[in-house]
Short mmCIF file of C-alpha atoms in Angstrom, two decimals:
data_model
loop_
_atom_site.label_atom_id
_atom_site.label_comp_id
_atom_site.label_asym_id
_atom_site.label_seq_id
_atom_site.Cartn_x
_atom_site.Cartn_y
_atom_site.Cartn_z
CA SER A 197 -0.02 -0.01 -0.01
CA GLN A 198 1.03 3.61 -0.52
CA TRP A 199 2.16 5.81 2.37
CA GLY A 200 3.93 8.98 3.03
CA GLU A 201 6.91 9.09 5.31
CA GLU A 202 8.85 12.00 6.50
CA ASN A 203 12.56 11.26 6.96
CA LEU A 204 12.86 13.51 10.02
CA GLN A 205 10.59 13.27 12.99
CA ALA A 206 11.41 16.43 14.87
CA LEU A 207 13.14 19.70 14.05
CA SER A 208 14.06 22.53 16.36
CA ILE A 209 15.29 25.77 14.72
CA GLN A 210 15.70 29.44 15.50
CA GLU A 211 13.41 32.09 14.08
CA GLY A 212 14.79 33.31 10.66
CA GLU A 213 16.32 30.08 9.72
CA ASP A 214 15.31 28.01 6.65
CA VAL A 215 14.09 24.41 7.07
CA THR A 216 13.24 21.58 4.74
CA MET A 217 11.15 18.52 5.45
CA ASN A 218 11.44 15.47 3.22
CA CYS A 219 8.77 12.88 2.27
CA SER A 220 9.20 9.55 0.42
CA TYR A 221 6.50 7.24 -0.72
CA LYS A 222 6.29 3.73 -2.13
CA THR A 223 3.78 3.67 -4.97
CA TYR A 224 2.82 5.85 -7.86
CA THR A 225 1.08 9.07 -7.11
CA THR A 226 0.48 12.29 -9.12
CA VAL A 227 -0.43 14.54 -6.22
CA VAL A 228 1.05 15.16 -2.84
CA HIS A 229 -0.73 17.02 -0.15
CA TRP A 230 1.19 18.91 2.63
CA TYR A 231 -0.79 19.73 5.69
CA ARG A 232 0.09 21.45 8.99
CA GLN A 233 -1.62 20.71 12.26
CA ASP A 234 -1.66 23.00 15.19
CA SER A 235 -2.05 21.51 18.62
CA GLY A 236 -5.52 20.37 19.30
CA ARG A 237 -6.85 21.12 15.90
CA GLY A 238 -7.55 19.34 12.65
CA PRO A 239 -4.90 19.45 9.81
CA ALA A 240 -5.09 22.32 7.32
CA LEU A 241 -3.80 22.08 3.75
CA ILE A 242 -0.81 24.37 3.08
CA ILE A 243 0.28 23.23 -0.34
CA LEU A 244 -0.92 20.67 -2.82
CA ILE A 245 1.56 19.76 -5.63
CA ARG A 246 0.90 17.83 -8.78
CA SER A 247 3.35 15.87 -10.89
CA ASN A 248 3.16 18.39 -13.73
CA GLU A 249 4.37 21.18 -11.36
CA ARG A 250 7.54 19.76 -9.90
CA GLU A 251 7.78 22.86 -7.71
CA LYS A 252 5.17 25.03 -6.15
CA ARG A 253 5.42 28.17 -3.92
CA SER A 254 3.08 29.86 -1.58
CA GLY A 255 4.46 32.74 0.39
CA ARG A 256 7.43 31.48 2.43
CA LEU A 257 6.56 27.85 1.52
CA ARG A 258 8.00 25.86 -1.30
CA ALA A 259 7.09 22.32 -2.24
CA THR A 260 8.79 20.01 -4.71
CA LEU A 261 7.71 16.75 -6.17
CA ASP A 262 9.91 14.23 -7.98
CA THR A 263 7.81 11.41 -9.20
CA SER A 264 10.87 9.46 -10.54
CA SER A 265 12.37 9.20 -7.04
CA GLN A 266 8.91 9.13 -5.37
CA SER A 267 9.83 11.94 -3.03
CA SER A 268 8.50 15.36 -2.10
CA SER A 269 9.90 18.14 0.04
CA LEU A 270 8.43 21.18 1.86
CA SER A 271 10.76 24.10 2.64
CA ILE A 272 10.02 27.06 4.80
CA THR A 273 12.04 30.23 4.35
CA ALA A 274 12.82 32.52 7.25
CA ALA A 275 10.74 30.46 9.73
CA GLN A 276 8.71 32.33 12.29
CA CYS A 277 7.43 31.19 15.65
CA GLU A 278 3.98 30.82 14.31
CA ASP A 279 5.29 28.17 11.93
CA THR A 280 5.59 25.82 14.93
CA ALA A 281 3.30 22.85 14.20
CA VAL A 282 3.33 19.25 13.03
CA TYR A 283 3.68 18.87 9.20
CA PHE A 284 2.40 15.95 7.30
CA CYS A 285 2.88 14.92 3.71
CA ALA A 286 0.15 12.87 2.21
CA PRO A 287 0.55 11.21 -1.20
CA ASP A 288 -2.80 10.83 -2.93
CA SER A 289 -3.18 7.18 -3.99
CA GLY A 290 -6.47 7.85 -5.58
CA TYR A 291 -9.63 5.81 -4.91
CA ASN A 292 -10.50 8.18 -1.97
CA LYS A 293 -7.53 7.15 0.13
CA LEU A 294 -5.15 9.80 1.31
CA THR A 295 -2.55 8.29 3.52
CA PHE A 296 -0.65 10.52 5.94
CA GLY A 297 3.02 10.20 6.84
CA LYS A 298 4.28 10.05 10.35
CA GLY A 299 4.64 13.76 10.50
CA THR A 300 7.43 16.18 11.40
CA VAL A 301 7.20 18.25 14.54
CA LEU A 302 8.67 21.67 13.79
CA LEU A 303 9.60 23.92 16.72
CA VAL A 304 10.61 27.51 15.93
CA SER A 305 12.18 29.38 18.79
CA PRO A 306 12.60 33.12 19.11
CA ALA B 85 -18.63 29.04 1.89
CA GLN B 86 -18.47 25.50 3.07
CA THR B 87 -18.35 24.71 6.73
CA ILE B 88 -17.72 21.42 8.56
CA HIS B 89 -18.91 20.74 12.02
CA GLN B 90 -18.08 17.87 14.27
CA TRP B 91 -19.90 16.88 17.40
CA PRO B 92 -19.36 16.45 20.33
CA VAL B 93 -16.13 18.39 20.83
CA ALA B 94 -14.95 15.85 23.45
CA GLU B 95 -16.27 12.66 25.27
CA ILE B 96 -15.18 10.59 28.20
CA LYS B 97 -16.77 7.10 27.91
CA ALA B 98 -16.55 3.82 29.69
CA VAL B 99 -15.07 0.68 28.13
CA GLY B 100 -18.02 -1.30 26.64
CA SER B 101 -20.30 1.68 26.18
CA PRO B 102 -21.69 2.77 22.85
CA LEU B 103 -20.41 5.75 20.86
CA SER B 104 -21.81 7.99 18.19
CA LEU B 105 -19.79 10.90 16.66
CA GLY B 106 -21.25 13.19 14.00
CA CYS B 107 -20.07 15.37 11.18
CA THR B 108 -22.05 17.76 9.07
CA ILE B 109 -21.01 19.67 6.01
CA LYS B 110 -22.87 22.84 4.83
CA GLY B 111 -22.60 24.65 1.66
CA LYS B 112 -21.36 21.75 -0.45
CA SER B 113 -23.57 19.27 -2.51
CA SER B 114 -22.56 15.67 -2.71
CA PRO B 115 -19.20 15.92 -1.03
CA ASN B 116 -16.89 12.99 -0.54
CA LEU B 117 -16.72 12.40 3.21
CA TYR B 118 -13.93 10.75 5.29
CA TRP B 119 -13.31 9.69 8.91
CA TYR B 120 -9.76 9.69 10.32
CA TRP B 121 -8.35 8.61 13.64
CA GLN B 122 -5.33 10.00 15.32
CA ALA B 123 -3.63 8.61 18.37
CA THR B 124 -2.05 11.11 20.72
CA GLY B 125 1.20 12.19 19.03
CA GLY B 126 0.60 10.00 16.09
CA THR B 127 -0.29 10.23 12.51
CA LEU B 128 -3.78 10.30 10.90
CA GLN B 129 -5.24 6.91 9.91
CA GLN B 130 -8.11 6.81 7.46
CA LEU B 131 -11.06 4.78 8.72
CA PHE B 132 -13.82 5.26 6.23
CA TYR B 133 -14.89 7.16 3.16
CA SER B 134 -18.19 7.83 1.51
CA ILE B 135 -18.83 9.20 -1.98
CA THR B 136 -22.65 9.18 -1.78
CA VAL B 137 -25.59 8.81 0.54
CA GLY B 138 -25.97 5.31 2.01
CA GLN B 139 -22.64 4.09 0.72
CA VAL B 140 -19.63 3.85 3.02
CA GLU B 141 -16.37 1.99 2.50
CA SER B 142 -14.10 0.75 5.21
CA VAL B 143 -10.42 1.36 4.98
CA VAL B 144 -9.25 -0.21 8.25
CA GLN B 145 -11.02 -2.42 10.80
CA LEU B 146 -11.06 -0.91 14.20
CA ASN B 147 -14.35 -2.33 15.54
CA LEU B 148 -16.09 0.89 14.31
CA SER B 149 -18.75 1.49 11.74
CA ALA B 150 -19.83 4.50 9.82
CA SER B 151 -22.99 5.65 8.05
CA ARG B 152 -24.09 8.42 5.75
CA PRO B 153 -27.86 8.95 6.38
CA LYS B 154 -27.94 12.27 4.54
CA ASP B 155 -25.88 14.04 1.86
CA ASP B 156 -24.38 16.28 4.42
CA GLN B 157 -24.04 14.06 7.32
CA PHE B 158 -21.55 11.34 8.31
CA ILE B 159 -21.78 9.31 11.55
CA LEU B 160 -19.18 7.16 13.20
CA SER B 161 -20.28 4.64 15.86
CA THR B 162 -19.70 1.53 17.76
CA GLU B 163 -21.71 -0.53 20.17
CA LYS B 164 -18.82 -1.39 22.52
CA LEU B 165 -15.87 0.91 23.10
CA LEU B 166 -12.42 -0.44 23.68
CA LEU B 167 -9.56 1.38 25.40
CA SER B 168 -7.79 1.51 22.09
CA HIS B 169 -10.51 3.76 20.65
CA SER B 170 -9.18 6.69 22.66
CA GLY B 171 -7.83 9.34 20.49
CA PHE B 172 -8.83 12.30 18.18
CA TYR B 173 -11.46 11.63 15.52
CA LEU B 174 -11.52 13.88 12.44
CA CYS B 175 -14.03 14.24 9.72
CA ALA B 176 -13.10 15.65 6.30
CA TRP B 177 -14.59 16.39 2.97
CA SER B 178 -13.36 16.81 -0.54
CA GLN B 179 -14.69 17.41 -4.01
CA GLY B 180 -13.22 14.08 -5.13
CA GLY B 181 -10.47 13.37 -7.70
CA ASP B 182 -7.21 14.80 -6.55
CA SER B 183 -8.60 17.77 -4.73
CA ASP B 184 -7.58 18.73 -1.19
CA TYR B 185 -9.32 17.57 2.01
CA THR B 186 -10.82 19.97 4.41
CA PHE B 187 -10.85 18.80 8.05
CA GLY B 188 -13.20 19.57 10.91
CA SER B 189 -12.05 20.53 14.37
CA GLY B 190 -12.24 16.98 15.59
CA THR B 191 -13.67 15.06 18.51
CA ARG B 192 -11.41 14.04 21.37
CA LEU B 193 -12.33 10.72 22.92
CA LEU B 194 -11.09 9.20 26.09
CA VAL B 195 -12.14 5.72 26.98
CA ILE B 196 -11.67 4.69 30.58
#
């Protein structure tokens, strides 16, 4: 079965630093979702990247997708304290099954 | 604008007791609906999905069941709770295809 899996489980950085989270998956997908989850809340989509995009930006966020290596990454430029959250990648396997990775806990300190 | 509402916000239930959690989506016709479960500190695990009224597909077996009695309503239930059912239950909707999922605020369940 397909799943998303972040390579790092927890990251702690200082405000203003850049950070990248990686995600690898096992089976074919053309879409990778990236969500962030704040404590006690449901996940919220931050970027959705399709195979024909390879790279997508949204403000300080940048996502990449490499279908040949079955991997995706999410980068945050000049991280701020409010970026502290858990980040999940979720490759879309189709058939109404969106599988979430283990998640990366990002802590941004002032 | 579409809104998604989950109820109750939190529950404390005894082992062996029944459970019913609800989810309502407003402002969207014929959404695809999903139930997810999240253990404390864990990832999200998809439980069920539904693409139309009266039709529900199970993704994993956790001694839970789901129903979609109306186009805008999705219910998660069980007749006998287990300690392992504790966690955070999330409902989500999407337009189908490869569109994004929108999640509700969740229901936190503690089984004692």
